[in-house]
PDB file of C-alpha atoms in Angstrom:
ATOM      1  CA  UNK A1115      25.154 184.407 -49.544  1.00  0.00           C
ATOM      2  CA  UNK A1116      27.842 183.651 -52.342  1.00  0.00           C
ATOM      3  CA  UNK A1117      31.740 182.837 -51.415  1.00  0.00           C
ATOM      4  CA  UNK A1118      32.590 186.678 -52.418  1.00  0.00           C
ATOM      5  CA  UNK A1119      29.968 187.927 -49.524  1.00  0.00           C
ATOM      6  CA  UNK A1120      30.944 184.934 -46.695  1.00  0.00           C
ATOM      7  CA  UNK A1121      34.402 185.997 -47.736  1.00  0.00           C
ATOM      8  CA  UNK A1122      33.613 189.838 -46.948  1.00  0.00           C
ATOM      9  CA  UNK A1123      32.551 188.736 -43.417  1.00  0.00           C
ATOM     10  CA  UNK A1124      36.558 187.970 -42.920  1.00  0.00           C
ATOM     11  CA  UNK A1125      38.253 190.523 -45.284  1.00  0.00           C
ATOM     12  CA  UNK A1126      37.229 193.288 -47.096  1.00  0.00           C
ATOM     13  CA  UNK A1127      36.644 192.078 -50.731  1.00  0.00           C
ATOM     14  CA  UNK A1128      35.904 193.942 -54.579  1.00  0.00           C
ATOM     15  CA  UNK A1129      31.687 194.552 -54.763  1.00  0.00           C
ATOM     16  CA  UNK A1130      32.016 194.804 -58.794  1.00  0.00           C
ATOM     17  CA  UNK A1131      33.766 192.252 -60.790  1.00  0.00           C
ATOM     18  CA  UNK A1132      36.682 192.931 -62.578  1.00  0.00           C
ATOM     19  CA  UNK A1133      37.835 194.763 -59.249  1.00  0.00           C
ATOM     20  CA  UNK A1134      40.220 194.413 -56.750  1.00  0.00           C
ATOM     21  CA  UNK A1135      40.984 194.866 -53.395  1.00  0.00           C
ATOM     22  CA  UNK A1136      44.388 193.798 -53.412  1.00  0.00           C
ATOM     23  CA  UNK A1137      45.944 196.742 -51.351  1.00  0.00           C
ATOM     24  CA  UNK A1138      43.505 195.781 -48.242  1.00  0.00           C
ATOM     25  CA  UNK A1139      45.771 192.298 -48.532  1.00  0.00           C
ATOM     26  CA  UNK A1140      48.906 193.499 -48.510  1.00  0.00           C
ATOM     27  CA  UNK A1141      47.834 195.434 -45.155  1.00  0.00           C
ATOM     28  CA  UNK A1142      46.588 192.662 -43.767  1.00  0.00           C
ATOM     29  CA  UNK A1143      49.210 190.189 -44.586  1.00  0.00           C
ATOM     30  CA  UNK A1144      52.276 192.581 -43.741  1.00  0.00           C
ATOM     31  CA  UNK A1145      50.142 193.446 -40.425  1.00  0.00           C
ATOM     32  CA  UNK A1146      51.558 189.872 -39.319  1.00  0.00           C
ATOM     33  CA  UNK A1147      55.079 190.463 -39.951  1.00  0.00           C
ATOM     34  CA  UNK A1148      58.496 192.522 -38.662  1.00  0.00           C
ATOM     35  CA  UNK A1149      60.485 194.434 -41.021  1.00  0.00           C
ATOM     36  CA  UNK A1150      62.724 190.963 -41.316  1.00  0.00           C
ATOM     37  CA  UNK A1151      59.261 189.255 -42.582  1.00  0.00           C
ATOM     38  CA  UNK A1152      59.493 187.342 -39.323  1.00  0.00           C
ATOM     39  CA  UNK A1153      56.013 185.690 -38.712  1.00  0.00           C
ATOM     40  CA  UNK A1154      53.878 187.806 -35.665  1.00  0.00           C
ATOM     41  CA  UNK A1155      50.718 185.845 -35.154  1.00  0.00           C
ATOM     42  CA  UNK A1156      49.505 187.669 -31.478  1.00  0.00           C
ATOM     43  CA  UNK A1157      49.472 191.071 -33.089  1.00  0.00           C
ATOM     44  CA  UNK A1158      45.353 192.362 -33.217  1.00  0.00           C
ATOM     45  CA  UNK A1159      44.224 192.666 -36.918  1.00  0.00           C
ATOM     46  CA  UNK A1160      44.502 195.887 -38.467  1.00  0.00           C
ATOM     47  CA  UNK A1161      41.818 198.382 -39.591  1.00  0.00           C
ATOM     48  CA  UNK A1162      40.807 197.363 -43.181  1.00  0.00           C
ATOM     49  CA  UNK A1163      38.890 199.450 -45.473  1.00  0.00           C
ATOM     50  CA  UNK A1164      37.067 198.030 -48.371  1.00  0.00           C
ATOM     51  CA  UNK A1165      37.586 200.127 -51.498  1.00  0.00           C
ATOM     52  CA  UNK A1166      38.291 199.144 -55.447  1.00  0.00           C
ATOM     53  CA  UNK A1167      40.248 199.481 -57.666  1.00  0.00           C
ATOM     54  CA  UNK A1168      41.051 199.032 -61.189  1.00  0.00           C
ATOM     55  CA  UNK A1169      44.335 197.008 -61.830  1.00  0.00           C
ATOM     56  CA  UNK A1170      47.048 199.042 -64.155  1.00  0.00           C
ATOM     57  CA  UNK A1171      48.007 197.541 -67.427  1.00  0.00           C
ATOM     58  CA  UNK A1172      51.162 195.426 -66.820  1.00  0.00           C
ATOM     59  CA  UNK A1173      52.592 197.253 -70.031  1.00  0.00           C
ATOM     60  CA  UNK A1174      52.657 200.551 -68.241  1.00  0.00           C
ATOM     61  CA  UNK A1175      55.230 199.702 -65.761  1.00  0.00           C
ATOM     62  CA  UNK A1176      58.725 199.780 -68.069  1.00  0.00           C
ATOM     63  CA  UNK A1177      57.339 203.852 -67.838  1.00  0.00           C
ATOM     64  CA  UNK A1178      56.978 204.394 -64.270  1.00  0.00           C
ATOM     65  CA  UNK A1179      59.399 204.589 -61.011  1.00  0.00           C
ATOM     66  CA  UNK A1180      56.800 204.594 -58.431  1.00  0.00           C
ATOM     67  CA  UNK A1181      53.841 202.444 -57.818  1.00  0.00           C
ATOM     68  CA  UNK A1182      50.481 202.285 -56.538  1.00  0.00           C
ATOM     69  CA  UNK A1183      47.528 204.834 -57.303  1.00  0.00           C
ATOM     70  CA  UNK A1184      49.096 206.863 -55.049  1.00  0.00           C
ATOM     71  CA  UNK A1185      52.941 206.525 -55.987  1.00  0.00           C
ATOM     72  CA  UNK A1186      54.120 205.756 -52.502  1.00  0.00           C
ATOM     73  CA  UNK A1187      56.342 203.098 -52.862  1.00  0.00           C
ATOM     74  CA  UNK A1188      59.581 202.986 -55.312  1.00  0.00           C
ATOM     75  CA  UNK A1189      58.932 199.966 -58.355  1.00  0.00           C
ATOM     76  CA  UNK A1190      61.327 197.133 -57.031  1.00  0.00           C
ATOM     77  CA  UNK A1191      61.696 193.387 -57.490  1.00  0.00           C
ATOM     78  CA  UNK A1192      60.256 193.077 -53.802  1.00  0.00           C
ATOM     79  CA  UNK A1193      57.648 194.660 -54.359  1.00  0.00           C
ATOM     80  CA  UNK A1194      56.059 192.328 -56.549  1.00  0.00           C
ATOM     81  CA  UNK A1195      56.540 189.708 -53.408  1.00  0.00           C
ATOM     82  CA  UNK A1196      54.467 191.243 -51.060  1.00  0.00           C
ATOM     83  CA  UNK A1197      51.051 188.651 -51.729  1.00  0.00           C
ATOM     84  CA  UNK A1198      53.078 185.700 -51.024  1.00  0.00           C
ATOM     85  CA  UNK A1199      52.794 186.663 -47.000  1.00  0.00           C
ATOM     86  CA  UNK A1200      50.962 183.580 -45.871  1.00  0.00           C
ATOM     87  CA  UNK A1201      51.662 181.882 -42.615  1.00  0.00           C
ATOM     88  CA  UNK A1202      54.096 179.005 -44.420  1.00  0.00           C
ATOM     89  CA  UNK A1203      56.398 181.524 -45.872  1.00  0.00           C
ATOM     90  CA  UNK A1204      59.553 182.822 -43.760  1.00  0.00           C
ATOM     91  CA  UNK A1205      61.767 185.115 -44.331  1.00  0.00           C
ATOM     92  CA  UNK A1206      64.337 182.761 -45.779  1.00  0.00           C
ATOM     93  CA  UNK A1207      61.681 181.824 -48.480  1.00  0.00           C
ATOM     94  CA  UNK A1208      61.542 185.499 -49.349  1.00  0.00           C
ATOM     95  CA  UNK A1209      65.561 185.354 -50.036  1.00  0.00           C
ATOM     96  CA  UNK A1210      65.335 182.025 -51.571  1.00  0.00           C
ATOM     97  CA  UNK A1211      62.773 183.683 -54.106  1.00  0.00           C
ATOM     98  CA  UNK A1212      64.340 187.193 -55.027  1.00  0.00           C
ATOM     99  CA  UNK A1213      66.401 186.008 -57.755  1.00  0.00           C
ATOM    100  CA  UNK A1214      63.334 184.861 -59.933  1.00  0.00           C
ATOM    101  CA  UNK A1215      61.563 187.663 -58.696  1.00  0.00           C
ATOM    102  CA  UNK A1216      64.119 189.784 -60.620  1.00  0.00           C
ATOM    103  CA  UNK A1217      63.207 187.940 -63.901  1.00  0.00           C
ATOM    104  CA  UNK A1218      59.708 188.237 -63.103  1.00  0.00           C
ATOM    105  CA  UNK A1219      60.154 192.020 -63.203  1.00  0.00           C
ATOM    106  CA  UNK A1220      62.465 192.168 -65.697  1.00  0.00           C
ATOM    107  CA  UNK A1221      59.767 190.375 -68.207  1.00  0.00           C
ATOM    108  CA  UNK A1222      56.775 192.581 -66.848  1.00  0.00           C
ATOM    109  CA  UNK A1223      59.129 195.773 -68.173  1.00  0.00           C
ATOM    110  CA  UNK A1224      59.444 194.387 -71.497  1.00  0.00           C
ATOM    111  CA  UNK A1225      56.090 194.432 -71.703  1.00  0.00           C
ATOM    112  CA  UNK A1226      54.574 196.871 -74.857  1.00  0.00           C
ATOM    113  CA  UNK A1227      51.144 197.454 -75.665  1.00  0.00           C
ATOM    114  CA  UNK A1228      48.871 195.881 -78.388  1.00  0.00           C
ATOM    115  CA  UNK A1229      47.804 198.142 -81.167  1.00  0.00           C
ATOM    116  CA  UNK A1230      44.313 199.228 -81.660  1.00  0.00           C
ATOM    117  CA  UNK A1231      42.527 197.153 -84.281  1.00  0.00           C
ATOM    118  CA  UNK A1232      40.497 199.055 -85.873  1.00  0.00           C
ATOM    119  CA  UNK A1233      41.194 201.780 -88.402  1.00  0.00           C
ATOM    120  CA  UNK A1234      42.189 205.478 -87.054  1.00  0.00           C
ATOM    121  CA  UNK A1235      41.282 208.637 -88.917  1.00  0.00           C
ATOM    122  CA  UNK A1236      44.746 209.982 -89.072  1.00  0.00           C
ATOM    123  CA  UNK A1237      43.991 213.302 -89.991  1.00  0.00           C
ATOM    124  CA  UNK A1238      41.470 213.698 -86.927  1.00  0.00           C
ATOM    125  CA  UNK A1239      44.100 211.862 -84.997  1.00  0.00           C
ATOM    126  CA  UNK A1240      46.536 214.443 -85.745  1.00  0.00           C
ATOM    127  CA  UNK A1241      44.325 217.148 -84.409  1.00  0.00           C
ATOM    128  CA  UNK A1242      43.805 215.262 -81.378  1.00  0.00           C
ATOM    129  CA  UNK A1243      47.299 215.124 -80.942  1.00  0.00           C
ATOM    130  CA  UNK A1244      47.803 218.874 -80.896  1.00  0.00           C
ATOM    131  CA  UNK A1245      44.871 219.435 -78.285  1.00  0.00           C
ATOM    132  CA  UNK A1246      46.356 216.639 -76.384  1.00  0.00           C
ATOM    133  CA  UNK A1247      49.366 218.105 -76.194  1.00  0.00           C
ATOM    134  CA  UNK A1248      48.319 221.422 -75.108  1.00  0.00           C
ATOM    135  CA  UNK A1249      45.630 220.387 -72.451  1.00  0.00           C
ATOM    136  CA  UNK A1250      46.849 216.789 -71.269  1.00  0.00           C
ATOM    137  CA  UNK A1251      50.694 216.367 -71.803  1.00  0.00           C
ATOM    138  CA  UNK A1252      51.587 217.941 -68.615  1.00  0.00           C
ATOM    139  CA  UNK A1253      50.583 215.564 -66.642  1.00  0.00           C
ATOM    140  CA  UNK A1254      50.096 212.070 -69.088  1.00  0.00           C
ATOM    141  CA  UNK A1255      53.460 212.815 -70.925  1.00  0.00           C
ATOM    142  CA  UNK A1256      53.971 212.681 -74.339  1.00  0.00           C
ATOM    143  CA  UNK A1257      53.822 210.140 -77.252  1.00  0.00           C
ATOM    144  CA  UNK A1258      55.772 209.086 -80.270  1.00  0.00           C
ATOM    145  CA  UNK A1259      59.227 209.129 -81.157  1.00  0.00           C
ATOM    146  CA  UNK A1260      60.561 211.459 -78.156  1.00  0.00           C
ATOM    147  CA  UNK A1261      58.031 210.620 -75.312  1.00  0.00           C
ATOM    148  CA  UNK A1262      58.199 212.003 -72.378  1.00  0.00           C
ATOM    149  CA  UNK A1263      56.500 210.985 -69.090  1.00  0.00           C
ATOM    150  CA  UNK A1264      56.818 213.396 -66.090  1.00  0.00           C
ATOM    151  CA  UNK A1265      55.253 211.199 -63.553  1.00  0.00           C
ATOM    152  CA  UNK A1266      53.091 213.857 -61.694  1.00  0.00           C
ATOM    153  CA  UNK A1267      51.457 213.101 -58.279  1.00  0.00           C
ATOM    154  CA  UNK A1268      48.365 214.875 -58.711  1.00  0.00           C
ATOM    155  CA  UNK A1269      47.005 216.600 -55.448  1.00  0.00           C
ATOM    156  CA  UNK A1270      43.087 215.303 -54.206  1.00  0.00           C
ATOM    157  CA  UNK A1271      41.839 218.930 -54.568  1.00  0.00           C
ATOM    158  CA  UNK A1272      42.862 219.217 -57.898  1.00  0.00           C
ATOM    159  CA  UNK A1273      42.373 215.849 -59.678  1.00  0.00           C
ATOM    160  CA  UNK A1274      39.023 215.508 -57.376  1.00  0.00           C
ATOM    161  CA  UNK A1275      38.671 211.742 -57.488  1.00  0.00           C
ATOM    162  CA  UNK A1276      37.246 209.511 -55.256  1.00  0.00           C
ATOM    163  CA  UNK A1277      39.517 209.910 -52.013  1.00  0.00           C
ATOM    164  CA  UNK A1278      38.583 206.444 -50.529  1.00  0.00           C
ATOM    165  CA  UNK A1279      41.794 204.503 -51.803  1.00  0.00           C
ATOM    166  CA  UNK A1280      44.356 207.045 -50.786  1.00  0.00           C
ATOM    167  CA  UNK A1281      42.307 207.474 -47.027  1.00  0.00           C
ATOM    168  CA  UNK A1282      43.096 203.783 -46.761  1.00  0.00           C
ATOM    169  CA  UNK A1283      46.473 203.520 -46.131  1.00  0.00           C
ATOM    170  CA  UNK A1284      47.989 205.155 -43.373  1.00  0.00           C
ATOM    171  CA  UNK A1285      51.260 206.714 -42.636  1.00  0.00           C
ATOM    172  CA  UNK A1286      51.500 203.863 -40.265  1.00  0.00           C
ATOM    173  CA  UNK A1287      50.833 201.439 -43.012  1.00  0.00           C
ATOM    174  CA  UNK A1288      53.237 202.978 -46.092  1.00  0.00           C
ATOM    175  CA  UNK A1289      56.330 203.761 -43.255  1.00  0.00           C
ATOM    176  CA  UNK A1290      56.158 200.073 -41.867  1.00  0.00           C
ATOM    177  CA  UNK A1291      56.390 199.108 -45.532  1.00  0.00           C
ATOM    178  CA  UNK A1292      59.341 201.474 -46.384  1.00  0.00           C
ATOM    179  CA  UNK A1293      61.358 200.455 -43.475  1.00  0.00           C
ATOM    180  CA  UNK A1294      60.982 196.665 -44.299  1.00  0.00           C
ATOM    181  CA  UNK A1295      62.699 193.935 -45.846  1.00  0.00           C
ATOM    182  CA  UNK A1296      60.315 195.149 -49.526  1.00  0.00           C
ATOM    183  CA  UNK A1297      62.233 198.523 -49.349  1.00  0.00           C
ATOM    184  CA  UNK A1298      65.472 197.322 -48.665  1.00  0.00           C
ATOM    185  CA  UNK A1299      64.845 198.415 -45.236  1.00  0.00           C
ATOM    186  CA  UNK A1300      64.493 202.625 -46.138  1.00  0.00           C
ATOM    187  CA  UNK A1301      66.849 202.270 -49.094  1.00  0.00           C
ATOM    188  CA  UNK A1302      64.010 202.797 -51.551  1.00  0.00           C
ATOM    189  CA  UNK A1303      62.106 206.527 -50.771  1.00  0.00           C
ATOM    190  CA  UNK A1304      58.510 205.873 -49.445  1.00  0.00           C
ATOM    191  CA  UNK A1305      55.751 208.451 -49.467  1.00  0.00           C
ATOM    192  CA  UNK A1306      53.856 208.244 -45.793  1.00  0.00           C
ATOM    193  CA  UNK A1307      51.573 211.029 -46.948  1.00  0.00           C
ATOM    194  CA  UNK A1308      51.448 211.596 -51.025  1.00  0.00           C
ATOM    195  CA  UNK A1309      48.151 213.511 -50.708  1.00  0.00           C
ATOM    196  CA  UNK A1310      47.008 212.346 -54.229  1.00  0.00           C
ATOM    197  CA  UNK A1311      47.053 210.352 -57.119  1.00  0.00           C
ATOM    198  CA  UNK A1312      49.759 210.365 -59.927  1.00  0.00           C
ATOM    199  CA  UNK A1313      48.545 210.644 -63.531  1.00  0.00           C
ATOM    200  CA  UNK A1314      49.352 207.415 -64.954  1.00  0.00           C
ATOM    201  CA  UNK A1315      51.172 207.079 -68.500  1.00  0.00           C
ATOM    202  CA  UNK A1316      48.446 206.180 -71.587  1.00  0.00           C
ATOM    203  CA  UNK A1317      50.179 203.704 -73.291  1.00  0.00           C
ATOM    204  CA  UNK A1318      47.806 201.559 -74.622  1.00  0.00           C
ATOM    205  CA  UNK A1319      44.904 203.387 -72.983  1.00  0.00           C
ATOM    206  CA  UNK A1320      42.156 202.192 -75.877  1.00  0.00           C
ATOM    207  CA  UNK A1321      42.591 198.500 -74.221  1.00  0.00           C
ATOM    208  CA  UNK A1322      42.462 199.439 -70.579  1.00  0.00           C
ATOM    209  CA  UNK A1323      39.215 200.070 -69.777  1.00  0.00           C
ATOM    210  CA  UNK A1324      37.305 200.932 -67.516  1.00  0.00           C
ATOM    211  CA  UNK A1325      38.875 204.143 -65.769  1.00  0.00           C
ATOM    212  CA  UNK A1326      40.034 206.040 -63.163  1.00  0.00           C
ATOM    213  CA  UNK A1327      41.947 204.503 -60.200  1.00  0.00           C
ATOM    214  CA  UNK A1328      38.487 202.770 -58.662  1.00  0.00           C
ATOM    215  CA  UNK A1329      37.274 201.585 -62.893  1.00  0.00           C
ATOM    216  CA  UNK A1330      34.444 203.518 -62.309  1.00  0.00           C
ATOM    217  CA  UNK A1331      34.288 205.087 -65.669  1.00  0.00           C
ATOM    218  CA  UNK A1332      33.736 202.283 -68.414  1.00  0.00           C
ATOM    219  CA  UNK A1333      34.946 204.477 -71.967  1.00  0.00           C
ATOM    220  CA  UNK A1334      37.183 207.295 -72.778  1.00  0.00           C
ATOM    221  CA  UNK A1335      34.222 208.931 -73.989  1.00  0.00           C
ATOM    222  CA  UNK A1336      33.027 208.490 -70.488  1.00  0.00           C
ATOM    223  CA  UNK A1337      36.322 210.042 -69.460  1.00  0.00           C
ATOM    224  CA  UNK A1338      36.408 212.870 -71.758  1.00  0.00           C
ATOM    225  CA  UNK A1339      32.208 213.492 -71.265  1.00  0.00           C
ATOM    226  CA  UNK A1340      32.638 213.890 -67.427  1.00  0.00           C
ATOM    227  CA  UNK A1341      29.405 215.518 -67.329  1.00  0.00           C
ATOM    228  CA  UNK A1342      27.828 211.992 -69.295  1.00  0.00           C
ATOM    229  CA  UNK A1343      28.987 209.406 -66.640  1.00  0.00           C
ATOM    230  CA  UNK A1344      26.753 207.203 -66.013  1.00  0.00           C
ATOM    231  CA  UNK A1345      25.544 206.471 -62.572  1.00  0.00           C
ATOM    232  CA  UNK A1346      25.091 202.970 -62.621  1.00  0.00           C
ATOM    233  CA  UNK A1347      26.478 200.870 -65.520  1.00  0.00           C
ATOM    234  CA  UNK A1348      27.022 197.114 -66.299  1.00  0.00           C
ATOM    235  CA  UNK A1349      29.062 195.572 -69.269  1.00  0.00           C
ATOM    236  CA  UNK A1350      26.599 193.655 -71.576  1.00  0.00           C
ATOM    237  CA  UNK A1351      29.707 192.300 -73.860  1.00  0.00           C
ATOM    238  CA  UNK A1352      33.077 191.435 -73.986  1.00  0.00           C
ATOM    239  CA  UNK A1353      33.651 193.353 -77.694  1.00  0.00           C
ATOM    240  CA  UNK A1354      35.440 196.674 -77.658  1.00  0.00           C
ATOM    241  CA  UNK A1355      32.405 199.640 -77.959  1.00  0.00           C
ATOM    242  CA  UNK A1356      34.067 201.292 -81.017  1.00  0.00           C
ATOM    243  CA  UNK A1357      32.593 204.342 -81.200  1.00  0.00           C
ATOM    244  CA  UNK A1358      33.209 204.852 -76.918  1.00  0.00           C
ATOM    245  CA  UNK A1359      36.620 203.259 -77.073  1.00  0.00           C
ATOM    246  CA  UNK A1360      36.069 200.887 -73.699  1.00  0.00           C
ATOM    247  CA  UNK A1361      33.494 198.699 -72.653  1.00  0.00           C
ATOM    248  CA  UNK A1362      30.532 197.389 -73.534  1.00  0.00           C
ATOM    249  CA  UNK A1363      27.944 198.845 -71.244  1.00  0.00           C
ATOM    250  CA  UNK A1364      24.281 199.710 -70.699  1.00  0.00           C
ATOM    251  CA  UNK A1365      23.414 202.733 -68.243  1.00  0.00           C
ATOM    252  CA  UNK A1366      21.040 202.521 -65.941  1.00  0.00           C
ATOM    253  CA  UNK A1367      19.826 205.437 -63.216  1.00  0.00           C
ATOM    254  CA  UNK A1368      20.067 203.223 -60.193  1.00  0.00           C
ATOM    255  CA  UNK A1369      20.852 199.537 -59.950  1.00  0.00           C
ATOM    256  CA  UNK A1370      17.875 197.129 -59.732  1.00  0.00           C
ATOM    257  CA  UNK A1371      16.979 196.383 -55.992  1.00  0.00           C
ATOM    258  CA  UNK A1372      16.208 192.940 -56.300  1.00  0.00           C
ATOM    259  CA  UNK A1373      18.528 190.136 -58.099  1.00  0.00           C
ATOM    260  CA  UNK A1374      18.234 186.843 -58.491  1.00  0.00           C
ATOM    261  CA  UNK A1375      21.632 185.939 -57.379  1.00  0.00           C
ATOM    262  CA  UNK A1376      25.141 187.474 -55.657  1.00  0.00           C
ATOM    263  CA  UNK A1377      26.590 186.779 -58.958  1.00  0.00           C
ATOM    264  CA  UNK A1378      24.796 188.776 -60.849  1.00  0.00           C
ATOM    265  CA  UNK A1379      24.350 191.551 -58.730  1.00  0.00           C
ATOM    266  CA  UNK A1380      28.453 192.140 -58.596  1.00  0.00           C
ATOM    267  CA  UNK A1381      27.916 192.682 -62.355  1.00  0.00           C
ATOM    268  CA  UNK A1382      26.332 196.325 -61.520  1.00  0.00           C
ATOM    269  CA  UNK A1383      28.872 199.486 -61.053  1.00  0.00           C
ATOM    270  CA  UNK A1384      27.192 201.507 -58.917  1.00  0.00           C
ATOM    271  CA  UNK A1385      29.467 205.268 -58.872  1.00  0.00           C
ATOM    272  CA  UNK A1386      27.022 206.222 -55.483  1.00  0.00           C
ATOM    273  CA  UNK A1387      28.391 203.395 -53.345  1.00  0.00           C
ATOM    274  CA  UNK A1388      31.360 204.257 -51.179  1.00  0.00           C
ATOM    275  CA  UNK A1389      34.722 204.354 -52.659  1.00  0.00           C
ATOM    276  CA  UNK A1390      33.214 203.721 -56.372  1.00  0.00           C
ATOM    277  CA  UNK A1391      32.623 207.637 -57.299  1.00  0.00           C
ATOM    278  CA  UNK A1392      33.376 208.485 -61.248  1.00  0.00           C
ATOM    279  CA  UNK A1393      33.606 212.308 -60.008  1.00  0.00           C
ATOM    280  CA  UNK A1394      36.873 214.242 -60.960  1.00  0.00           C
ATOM    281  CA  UNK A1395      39.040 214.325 -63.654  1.00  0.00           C
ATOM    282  CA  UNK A1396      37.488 217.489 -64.884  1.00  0.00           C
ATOM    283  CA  UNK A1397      39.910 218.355 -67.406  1.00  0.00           C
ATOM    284  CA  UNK A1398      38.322 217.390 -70.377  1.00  0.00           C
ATOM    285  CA  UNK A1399      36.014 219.774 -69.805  1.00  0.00           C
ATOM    286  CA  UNK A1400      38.948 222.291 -70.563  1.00  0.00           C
ATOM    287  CA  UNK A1401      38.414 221.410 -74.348  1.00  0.00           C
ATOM    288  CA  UNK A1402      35.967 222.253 -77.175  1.00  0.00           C
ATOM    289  CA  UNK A1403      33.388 219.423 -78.017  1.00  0.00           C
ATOM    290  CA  UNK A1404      35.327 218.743 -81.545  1.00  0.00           C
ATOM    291  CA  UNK A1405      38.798 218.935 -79.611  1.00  0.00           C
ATOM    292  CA  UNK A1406      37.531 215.744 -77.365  1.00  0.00           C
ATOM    293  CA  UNK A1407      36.442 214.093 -80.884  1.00  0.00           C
ATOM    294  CA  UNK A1408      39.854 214.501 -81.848  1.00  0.00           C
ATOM    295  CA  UNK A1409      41.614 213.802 -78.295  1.00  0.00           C
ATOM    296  CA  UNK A1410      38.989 210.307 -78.264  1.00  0.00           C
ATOM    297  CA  UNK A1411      40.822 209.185 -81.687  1.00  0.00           C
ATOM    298  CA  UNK A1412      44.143 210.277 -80.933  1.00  0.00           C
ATOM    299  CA  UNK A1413      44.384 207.987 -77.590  1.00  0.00           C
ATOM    300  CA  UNK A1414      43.736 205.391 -79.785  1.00  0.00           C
ATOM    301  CA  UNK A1415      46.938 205.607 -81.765  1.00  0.00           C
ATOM    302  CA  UNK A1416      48.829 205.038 -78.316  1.00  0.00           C
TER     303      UNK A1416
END
C-alpha cells in the first residue's frame, strides 16, 4: 500500500490525481469544534464520504457570491480559514488571523485569467459566440465588454451530474457551518438543502481542464461531445491537446486490472467508479455539430 491508500484507512482521500477531497476535511475538522471554534475532542467522528472533485480556477472567484459546487455557503474572508482546524489552533488564533485573511481574499479577487496561446479563428469564433449566446448564456453568463453572470443553481434533475458531492454534505453539516464563527454566526445566508449544482462562470475555461464538478471530463470537446466521453481516460502529457482544448489524454474502455504500483494506478480516471460519473451536462447536445465547432473556439477567446 502507498501513503494515499494507508491514508484512506483514516480519511477519505482523492482516487485520481489532480483531485481533491477537500470538502470531506472541512467536515471532519469542523466536526471537532463549537460555533466559537472551541476545540471538542470527545465528540464521535462524523460520517465521511469519499467523493472528488475538481478544484475551481482561483480566477473565477472576483465573479461569484457563493461558493462550493453546490453554492451553499456565501464567499467570505472566513471561509478561506476553514483548513487551518487542527488541534493547536483556538479560536483566538482564528481572530488573530482574519486580518491577513482579508488580504488573502482580496488578492485571490484580483485574480484574471491567462489568455489562450494559440491563434483563434475569429470569424468561427464569432459564430460560436452567437450559438453560445443563444444555448449557454443563461446559465454561464455572458462575455466581453458588458458580461453578465447570473449565478444559477442548477437543479440535479436537470443538469444530471454525478449526485455524489452534493449527497455528501448534510443539512446537519452546511447549518452547523452557517451558524458558526465562518458565517459570522448566520449573518452570511447558508443553503442547508441547494438541491444542485450552480453553473460556474467560464472565464478562462480553455486552461481549466478537466471538467465538471468531479474533473471527470478531460476536454471541452469532451464536454460539448457528451455522447464521446470516454470511460476511462489517463493524461499522457502535460501540453495543452489543441485541437480538444484540455488535456492530454488516451482513452481506454476499462482501466487495466493489474499495475505495477499505487502510483500509477491513481493516474487512471475511471467515470464507472462511485462519485467519478462524466454523465450530464446534456446541453450541448442542444446544438448542431458545426455550432459546437464554433462554441469549442469561441470558449477559447474567454
Amino acid at each position: 500500500l502507498g501513503h494515499m491508500e494507508i491514508g484512506s484507512l483514516f480519511m477519505p482521500l482523492g482516487t485520481t490525481a489532480g483531485t481533491t477531497n477537500a470538502v470531506m476535511f472541512g467536515v471532519a475538522l469542523m466536526n471537532f469544534r463549537d460555533a466559537d471554534l472551541n476545540v471538542l475532542p470527545l465528540r464521535p467522528g462524523a460520517t465521511l464520504i469519499n467523493h472528488d472533485m475538481d478544484p475551481p480556477a482561483w480566477w473565477l472567484m472576483h465573479r461569484k457570491q457563493r461558493i462550493y459546487a453546490d453554492g451553499f455557503a456565501q464567499k467570505g474572508h472566513r471561509g478561506l480559514m476553514q483548513f487551518m482546524l487542527v488541534r493547536e489552533n483556538g479560536p483566538e488564533k482564528f481572530r488573530q488571523w482574519e486580518e491577513d485573511f482579508r488580504d488573502v481574499l482580496a488578492f485571490i479577487e484580483a485574480l484574471r485569467p491567462p489568455k489562450y496561446p494559440e491563434l483563434v479563428d475569429a470569424t468561427l469564433a464569432e459564430r460560436g459566440q452567437l450559438a453560445f449566446n443563444d444555448h449557454c448564456s443563461r446559465c454561464h453568463g455572458t462575455y466581453g465588454v458588458a458580461s453578465e453572470y447570473p449565478e444559477l443553481l442548477i437543479p440535479l434533475e436537470e443538469i444530471a451530474t454525478d449526485r455524489v458531492r452534493l449527497d455528501s454534505l448534510s443539512a446537519k453539516h452546511r447549518a452547523a457551518y452557517g451558524a458558526s464563527w465562518f458565517a459570522g454566526y448566520g449573518e452570511q445566508e447558508t443553503w442547508e438543502e441547494p438541491r444542485g449544482y450552480m453553473a460556474p462562470p467560464l472565464d478562462g475555461i480553455w486552461a481549466s481542464a478537466p471538467y465538471l464538478h468531479n474533473g471527470s471530463v478531460p476536454t471541452l470537446w469532451h464536454l460539448l461531445n457528451p455522447e464521446k466521453r470516454p470511460k476511462v481516460w489517463r493524461r499522457t502529457a502535460t501540453e495543452l491537446d489543441k485541437s480538444r482544448v484540455g488535456l492530454t489524454v488516451e482513452e481506454l474502455e476499462s482501466a487495466p486490472k493489474s499495475v505495477s504500483s499505487s502510483a500509477i494506478r491513481r493516474t487512471y480516471f475511471d467515470t464507472s467508479r462511485f462519485g467519478k460519473s462524466a454523465e450530464g451536462h446534456n446541453f450541448p447536445l442542444e446544438l448542431t455539430p458545426a455550432e459546437r465547432v464554433a462554441v469549442l473556439e469561441y470558449l477559447k477567446t474567454l
